[in-house]
């Protein structure tokens, strides 16, 4: 009870194993490590695959992720889960960071609902919620990295997910929660507006014995405070696209929109070699950020606000070859941060449309070798393309391709 | 032995369980999580309940504490504790921090003494040493947060605490130690002066079968280096209170006083509903800090030093209702950072008496619901009052009330 | 699989212990704590024994190291190690830092090779690779702290080390790896040059029943980018030593040398009191750094580059007295950062030879008391000497002696 008290040591050797059982049966320790070597097609490459390269570097060793995770599950007298706690820490050469620190309470009367509170992944989209040790490509797409960096946020969530094996809705899951908004991209809540995030999903459903499908629809309805009265939106002025300011006094302290929509679907076909998978996910909505960036702000801004309509998508094609140990993958994603402007309209004289409005398309080609359950080798090559614009720095494709050789150790 | 050596794996399956027993019987992993939602009565509220609100925020989700703790206890051949090691880490959206990292050695000849070294809670007061997962109110009082932020300090401590069940002094405990002083409010020792801290306590003593009492007296005798020759104290100049400077050359590098005294007492009455508890704690002494703050400095100061006499107290009334799962609580604490000035004397023309000298009184009303041994819901409302002063910003009560809804997961 | 999934809890009580066995037999949790008290011979002492003292401090409590370590070893069907994962974190009052985060894969066909990737100690020298809880003196030598701060770097390594008990080369071990170079002294790779590091060692070989010897040769062949064209080397101009600049345009972006060589040998004689040990290690080579520092840069420099030839050494004499619990030690180390200049040549008019070129010799005398397997007391006194130079601040020995009283708790 007191900070410097001694832990209870009345356990004698005879009761030892039982005590061990009680102490540790409910605790699970797991983790994974992702050391990798990367080569970029030029020095100082901007990259969403492990972050930008240093100005004088085109190759690097890094520890992309180093995770240590503690799970605790308490079962009730009927061996039903009652409380689940998770502590996950990320440690790399860049420092130690909190990832998942959350608790969940299960109601066991209907075995339908659970309630989660703390720091956990936003229930939006498919790829965002697929854990990094299981994802077949090295990184999540550019769009989700900008809109929801590090995926997690602080909040509470109610979940509907039948736990009885024969429940008629057992293939469905509904999550709905309220969150601060800025997640881990800032040190804490900076306004009073909250984000409502929800996802309704169909869990893998066996269409035939070999073919299964899953799907989901997601919604984020939120926003954050406008700390200046200057709010820009894209306007079409007799065919000339430009950002136009609204500087009404009412803008100050009102809510800037952050509204995302998403649909996703996953097909999986099992066969002699293993499986073939096809996944698609499409997001669209409205994002508020700044003139030069479309990343969700982590801090209260002191510069004018820019509201843009965006869309983007992620697609995966995965194919085992020979057996389940070998897998080829193709991933395609795009992110168009401003769907109202394109190509040469960006950077045209005096229209205030910066490089933040450029659409990027990324093709990734990879091979994964599952050496054993604890070790995986990933070889992936990313080809990134930006739109050709009127901006001097982006008259043509200036993007950098990156090759990644990653080992993943896991336990 | 070497940094990249492999751990010993000669254990075969047959000896496995015994090996597990040996490895893990002495290790205990525990932790707790405190996600909470708070609403303040105005934006940007200053608060000692989880820190100030951001300037544009009056409500927030946060992870108040997220602790993971590892205990190791080594028993000797007579099953007596010999060494106890604790590692406790705090992880929240604000980062990862070390809390308790200490080791303790027990002498087993008389079973009376133990010696502790490392980073651990100062042996001063009752509330300071009551762990956060067990404390009935969300936070410690304002006074202890200012005088001893994060409670811990680096040092060594000798403890007298009889471990034989029939020892005549078995209800007494004495801790006395030497510490750096600044604790975790700075990165390390910045002077050569140490703090001596001690506490003599009566452990819960059964007055009757249903009524128990505990109590303690505490002392902190320390100080830190004066890095300028300018030292201010409160003076009474013909009835006019003011801070007066002493700028004698001798002040430079001499020791500024930090002297605290404390008495505390706790009553607990068990009854059919559970228990009724009454606790009181009163501290007084001398604190050195700056013109605008009374918090113990974490770094070497470059501004003049201000010495003030202070007092303060914490009181708890706790009452189970219906059964042990439901508990009502009232907490009252005050902190008067400068007992020599009060009310309109603060901020009167030219007297140099700043807002740091204002007395605050806090009333907190709460309800705790102990859902099960792993989960607790806390609903508390804090009403904070400051003195009415002559300072334009504090002519009347300007303090902010805060409502806290906290879940505590624990394992 | 998904970030907020629940962990598998299908385990029932009957299968509990087996499940515990499977979960925890392969995991080992260990750690150590080093609280210490130090006194320096003057305030603000510069020290390589736990870092410089604060300007107004000549004594301090600190937590020198606080380590928590998780090992995971996976055995294959023949009980041979297959994968080994290590996560080690350092936590002190200065914060939490990653130390070892690496994974190793063992080939089991020949039982000769293993491959390591991640963040781990550079395979160079003997003292660098001897873990801190086992080292008999409080700190590593000044030279290795400057050349390879925190010992670790990001990279990959192949190792040859026979695991069959009767292999003819079973006393030999060869490590060779490629590394970023800056290690943990910077946040990540800042150029494209890598370091190649290797070490061939003879493991403790029994010369007689009581006498054993081990030895090693080490090589680091690396460098980093020159970010300016100004490169200084030591020159002998008619007997006058000075740093002379080469400002050829070709210098820009070429590789500055970082080339170390090392030889080491350890003798151990067992006798009735315990053991007598003698260890020696000598390093030499070429280091590039700046005018005022010879520490390996952790970031891209913007100042001129200085290339120096250096040498240095570490020697230990360790002697148990009475029994294995008591040990006396003498350690001597020197570091000469620039072997081409000495004494009064340093700081002579206009020669640009700064205090960074001064040779330091350190003698340490200590007593270690191994109280039990979990607790050790270390009392050590360091006498540091610098060369007498022409620099006003170093006309004679200005170095500070430090006394260290350390407890080491370990589990």
PDB file of N, CA and C in Angstrom, chain A residues 169-213:
ATOM      1  N   UNK A 169     -25.485 -12.359 -34.562  1.00  0.00           N
ATOM      2  CA  UNK A 169     -24.673 -11.229 -35.049  1.00  0.00           C
ATOM      3  C   UNK A 169     -23.186 -11.462 -34.798  1.00  0.00           C
ATOM      4  N   UNK A 170     -22.804 -12.739 -34.680  1.00  0.00           N
ATOM      5  CA  UNK A 170     -21.433 -13.011 -34.265  1.00  0.00           C
ATOM      6  C   UNK A 170     -20.386 -12.564 -35.285  1.00  0.00           C
ATOM      7  N   UNK A 171     -20.794 -12.298 -36.521  1.00  0.00           N
ATOM      8  CA  UNK A 171     -19.826 -11.819 -37.509  1.00  0.00           C
ATOM      9  C   UNK A 171     -19.704 -10.295 -37.525  1.00  0.00           C
ATOM     10  N   UNK A 172     -20.449  -9.635 -36.659  1.00  0.00           N
ATOM     11  CA  UNK A 172     -20.413  -8.180 -36.676  1.00  0.00           C
ATOM     12  C   UNK A 172     -19.740  -7.608 -35.439  1.00  0.00           C
ATOM     13  N   UNK A 173     -19.148  -6.456 -35.646  1.00  0.00           N
ATOM     14  CA  UNK A 173     -18.502  -5.757 -34.547  1.00  0.00           C
ATOM     15  C   UNK A 173     -18.740  -4.264 -34.743  1.00  0.00           C
ATOM     16  N   UNK A 174     -19.092  -3.576 -33.671  1.00  0.00           N
ATOM     17  CA  UNK A 174     -19.282  -2.134 -33.749  1.00  0.00           C
ATOM     18  C   UNK A 174     -18.487  -1.478 -32.628  1.00  0.00           C
ATOM     19  N   UNK A 175     -17.644  -0.520 -33.011  1.00  0.00           N
ATOM     20  CA  UNK A 175     -16.892   0.272 -32.031  1.00  0.00           C
ATOM     21  C   UNK A 175     -17.308   1.714 -32.181  1.00  0.00           C
ATOM     22  N   UNK A 176     -17.534   2.382 -31.063  1.00  0.00           N
ATOM     23  CA  UNK A 176     -17.774   3.811 -31.158  1.00  0.00           C
ATOM     24  C   UNK A 176     -17.183   4.489 -29.929  1.00  0.00           C
ATOM     25  N   UNK A 177     -16.432   5.582 -30.191  1.00  0.00           N
ATOM     26  CA  UNK A 177     -15.724   6.201 -29.080  1.00  0.00           C
ATOM     27  C   UNK A 177     -15.587   7.704 -29.214  1.00  0.00           C
ATOM     28  N   UNK A 178     -15.153   8.322 -28.127  1.00  0.00           N
ATOM     29  CA  UNK A 178     -14.853   9.756 -28.101  1.00  0.00           C
ATOM     30  C   UNK A 178     -13.393   9.928 -27.729  1.00  0.00           C
ATOM     31  N   UNK A 179     -12.716  10.855 -28.417  1.00  0.00           N
ATOM     32  CA  UNK A 179     -11.269  10.993 -28.280  1.00  0.00           C
ATOM     33  C   UNK A 179     -10.875  12.466 -28.252  1.00  0.00           C
ATOM     34  N   UNK A 180      -9.713  12.732 -27.658  1.00  0.00           N
ATOM     35  CA  UNK A 180      -9.179  14.096 -27.636  1.00  0.00           C
ATOM     36  C   UNK A 180      -9.017  14.668 -29.038  1.00  0.00           C
ATOM     37  N   UNK A 181      -8.433  13.904 -29.938  1.00  0.00           N
ATOM     38  CA  UNK A 181      -8.234  14.334 -31.309  1.00  0.00           C
ATOM     39  C   UNK A 181      -6.793  14.326 -31.757  1.00  0.00           C
ATOM     40  N   UNK A 182      -5.916  14.970 -30.998  1.00  0.00           N
ATOM     41  CA  UNK A 182      -4.532  15.106 -31.476  1.00  0.00           C
ATOM     42  C   UNK A 182      -3.698  13.849 -31.287  1.00  0.00           C
ATOM     43  N   UNK A 183      -4.198  12.927 -30.470  1.00  0.00           N
ATOM     44  CA  UNK A 183      -3.469  11.679 -30.267  1.00  0.00           C
ATOM     45  C   UNK A 183      -2.080  11.905 -29.725  1.00  0.00           C
ATOM     46  N   UNK A 184      -1.123  11.141 -30.223  1.00  0.00           N
ATOM     47  CA  UNK A 184       0.246  11.246 -29.729  1.00  0.00           C
ATOM     48  C   UNK A 184       1.074  12.246 -30.519  1.00  0.00           C
ATOM     49  N   UNK A 185       0.422  13.008 -31.442  1.00  0.00           N
ATOM     50  CA  UNK A 185       1.205  14.001 -32.185  1.00  0.00           C
ATOM     51  C   UNK A 185       1.406  15.271 -31.365  1.00  0.00           C
ATOM     52  N   UNK A 186       0.846  15.340 -30.175  1.00  0.00           N
ATOM     53  CA  UNK A 186       1.085  16.461 -29.267  1.00  0.00           C
ATOM     54  C   UNK A 186       1.070  15.962 -27.843  1.00  0.00           C
ATOM     55  N   UNK A 187       1.465  16.811 -26.900  1.00  0.00           N
ATOM     56  CA  UNK A 187       1.608  16.337 -25.518  1.00  0.00           C
ATOM     57  C   UNK A 187       0.292  16.188 -24.762  1.00  0.00           C
ATOM     58  N   UNK A 188      -0.814  16.716 -25.290  1.00  0.00           N
ATOM     59  CA  UNK A 188      -2.070  16.588 -24.558  1.00  0.00           C
ATOM     60  C   UNK A 188      -3.153  17.400 -25.225  1.00  0.00           C
ATOM     61  N   UNK A 189      -4.361  17.311 -24.690  1.00  0.00           N
ATOM     62  CA  UNK A 189      -5.501  18.014 -25.261  1.00  0.00           C
ATOM     63  C   UNK A 189      -5.251  19.512 -25.246  1.00  0.00           C
ATOM     64  N   UNK A 190      -5.477  20.186 -26.403  1.00  0.00           N
ATOM     65  CA  UNK A 190      -5.265  21.632 -26.453  1.00  0.00           C
ATOM     66  C   UNK A 190      -6.541  22.414 -26.711  1.00  0.00           C
ATOM     67  N   UNK A 191      -7.672  21.725 -26.833  1.00  0.00           N
ATOM     68  CA  UNK A 191      -8.931  22.448 -26.972  1.00  0.00           C
ATOM     69  C   UNK A 191     -10.024  21.642 -26.279  1.00  0.00           C
ATOM     70  N   UNK A 192     -11.278  22.088 -26.427  1.00  0.00           N
ATOM     71  CA  UNK A 192     -12.370  21.381 -25.760  1.00  0.00           C
ATOM     72  C   UNK A 192     -13.184  20.531 -26.732  1.00  0.00           C
ATOM     73  N   UNK A 193     -12.833  20.550 -28.010  1.00  0.00           N
ATOM     74  CA  UNK A 193     -13.577  19.750 -28.994  1.00  0.00           C
ATOM     75  C   UNK A 193     -13.078  18.307 -28.992  1.00  0.00           C
ATOM     76  N   UNK A 194     -14.011  17.398 -29.103  1.00  0.00           N
ATOM     77  CA  UNK A 194     -13.634  15.991 -29.130  1.00  0.00           C
ATOM     78  C   UNK A 194     -13.965  15.397 -30.505  1.00  0.00           C
ATOM     79  N   UNK A 195     -13.322  14.274 -30.823  1.00  0.00           N
ATOM     80  CA  UNK A 195     -13.639  13.535 -32.048  1.00  0.00           C
ATOM     81  C   UNK A 195     -14.495  12.319 -31.701  1.00  0.00           C
ATOM     82  N   UNK A 196     -15.535  12.097 -32.502  1.00  0.00           N
ATOM     83  CA  UNK A 196     -16.323  10.872 -32.385  1.00  0.00           C
ATOM     84  C   UNK A 196     -15.873   9.945 -33.513  1.00  0.00           C
ATOM     85  N   UNK A 197     -15.474   8.739 -33.162  1.00  0.00           N
ATOM     86  CA  UNK A 197     -14.963   7.811 -34.171  1.00  0.00           C
ATOM     87  C   UNK A 197     -15.694   6.485 -34.026  1.00  0.00           C
ATOM     88  N   UNK A 198     -16.116   5.942 -35.171  1.00  0.00           N
ATOM     89  CA  UNK A 198     -16.817   4.669 -35.117  1.00  0.00           C
ATOM     90  C   UNK A 198     -16.492   3.789 -36.303  1.00  0.00           C
ATOM     91  N   UNK A 199     -16.676   2.508 -36.094  1.00  0.00           N
ATOM     92  CA  UNK A 199     -16.432   1.556 -37.179  1.00  0.00           C
ATOM     93  C   UNK A 199     -17.365   0.373 -36.997  1.00  0.00           C
ATOM     94  N   UNK A 200     -18.063   0.041 -38.094  1.00  0.00           N
ATOM     95  CA  UNK A 200     -18.887  -1.167 -38.119  1.00  0.00           C
ATOM     96  C   UNK A 200     -18.197  -2.139 -39.043  1.00  0.00           C
ATOM     97  N   UNK A 201     -17.928  -3.358 -38.545  1.00  0.00           N
ATOM     98  CA  UNK A 201     -17.176  -4.272 -39.404  1.00  0.00           C
ATOM     99  C   UNK A 201     -17.810  -5.655 -39.450  1.00  0.00           C
ATOM    100  N   UNK A 202     -17.648  -6.272 -40.594  1.00  0.00           N
ATOM    101  CA  UNK A 202     -17.995  -7.679 -40.799  1.00  0.00           C
ATOM    102  C   UNK A 202     -16.702  -8.446 -40.614  1.00  0.00           C
ATOM    103  N   UNK A 203     -16.695  -9.354 -39.656  1.00  0.00           N
ATOM    104  CA  UNK A 203     -15.470 -10.125 -39.434  1.00  0.00           C
ATOM    105  C   UNK A 203     -15.348 -11.214 -40.499  1.00  0.00           C
ATOM    106  N   UNK A 204     -14.158 -11.800 -40.694  1.00  0.00           N
ATOM    107  CA  UNK A 204     -13.958 -12.740 -41.817  1.00  0.00           C
ATOM    108  C   UNK A 204     -15.087 -13.765 -41.903  1.00  0.00           C
ATOM    109  N   UNK A 205     -15.823 -13.708 -42.992  1.00  0.00           N
ATOM    110  CA  UNK A 205     -17.019 -14.516 -43.166  1.00  0.00           C
ATOM    111  C   UNK A 205     -16.747 -15.547 -44.252  1.00  0.00           C
ATOM    112  N   UNK A 206     -16.970 -16.850 -43.966  1.00  0.00           N
ATOM    113  CA  UNK A 206     -16.660 -17.889 -44.954  1.00  0.00           C
ATOM    114  C   UNK A 206     -17.707 -17.957 -46.056  1.00  0.00           C
ATOM    115  N   UNK A 207     -17.383 -17.394 -47.207  1.00  0.00           N
ATOM    116  CA  UNK A 207     -18.295 -17.454 -48.354  1.00  0.00           C
ATOM    117  C   UNK A 207     -18.359 -18.887 -48.865  1.00  0.00           C
ATOM    118  N   UNK A 208     -17.197 -19.483 -49.035  1.00  0.00           N
ATOM    119  CA  UNK A 208     -17.113 -20.920 -49.307  1.00  0.00           C
ATOM    120  C   UNK A 208     -16.085 -21.461 -48.318  1.00  0.00           C
ATOM    121  N   UNK A 209     -15.775 -22.735 -48.441  1.00  0.00           N
ATOM    122  CA  UNK A 209     -14.814 -23.324 -47.524  1.00  0.00           C
ATOM    123  C   UNK A 209     -13.433 -22.671 -47.666  1.00  0.00           C
ATOM    124  N   UNK A 210     -13.141 -22.197 -48.884  1.00  0.00           N
ATOM    125  CA  UNK A 210     -11.805 -21.672 -49.124  1.00  0.00           C
ATOM    126  C   UNK A 210     -11.766 -20.148 -49.232  1.00  0.00           C
ATOM    127  N   UNK A 211     -12.915 -19.558 -49.413  1.00  0.00           N
ATOM    128  CA  UNK A 211     -12.945 -18.110 -49.638  1.00  0.00           C
ATOM    129  C   UNK A 211     -13.632 -17.387 -48.483  1.00  0.00           C
ATOM    130  N   UNK A 212     -12.993 -16.375 -47.958  1.00  0.00           N
ATOM    131  CA  UNK A 212     -13.635 -15.588 -46.910  1.00  0.00           C
ATOM    132  C   UNK A 212     -13.543 -14.105 -47.250  1.00  0.00           C
ATOM    133  N   UNK A 213     -14.488 -13.355 -46.680  1.00  0.00           N
ATOM    134  CA  UNK A 213     -14.519 -11.921 -46.932  1.00  0.00           C
ATOM    135  C   UNK A 213     -14.744 -11.184 -45.615  1.00  0.00           C
TER     136      UNK A 213
END
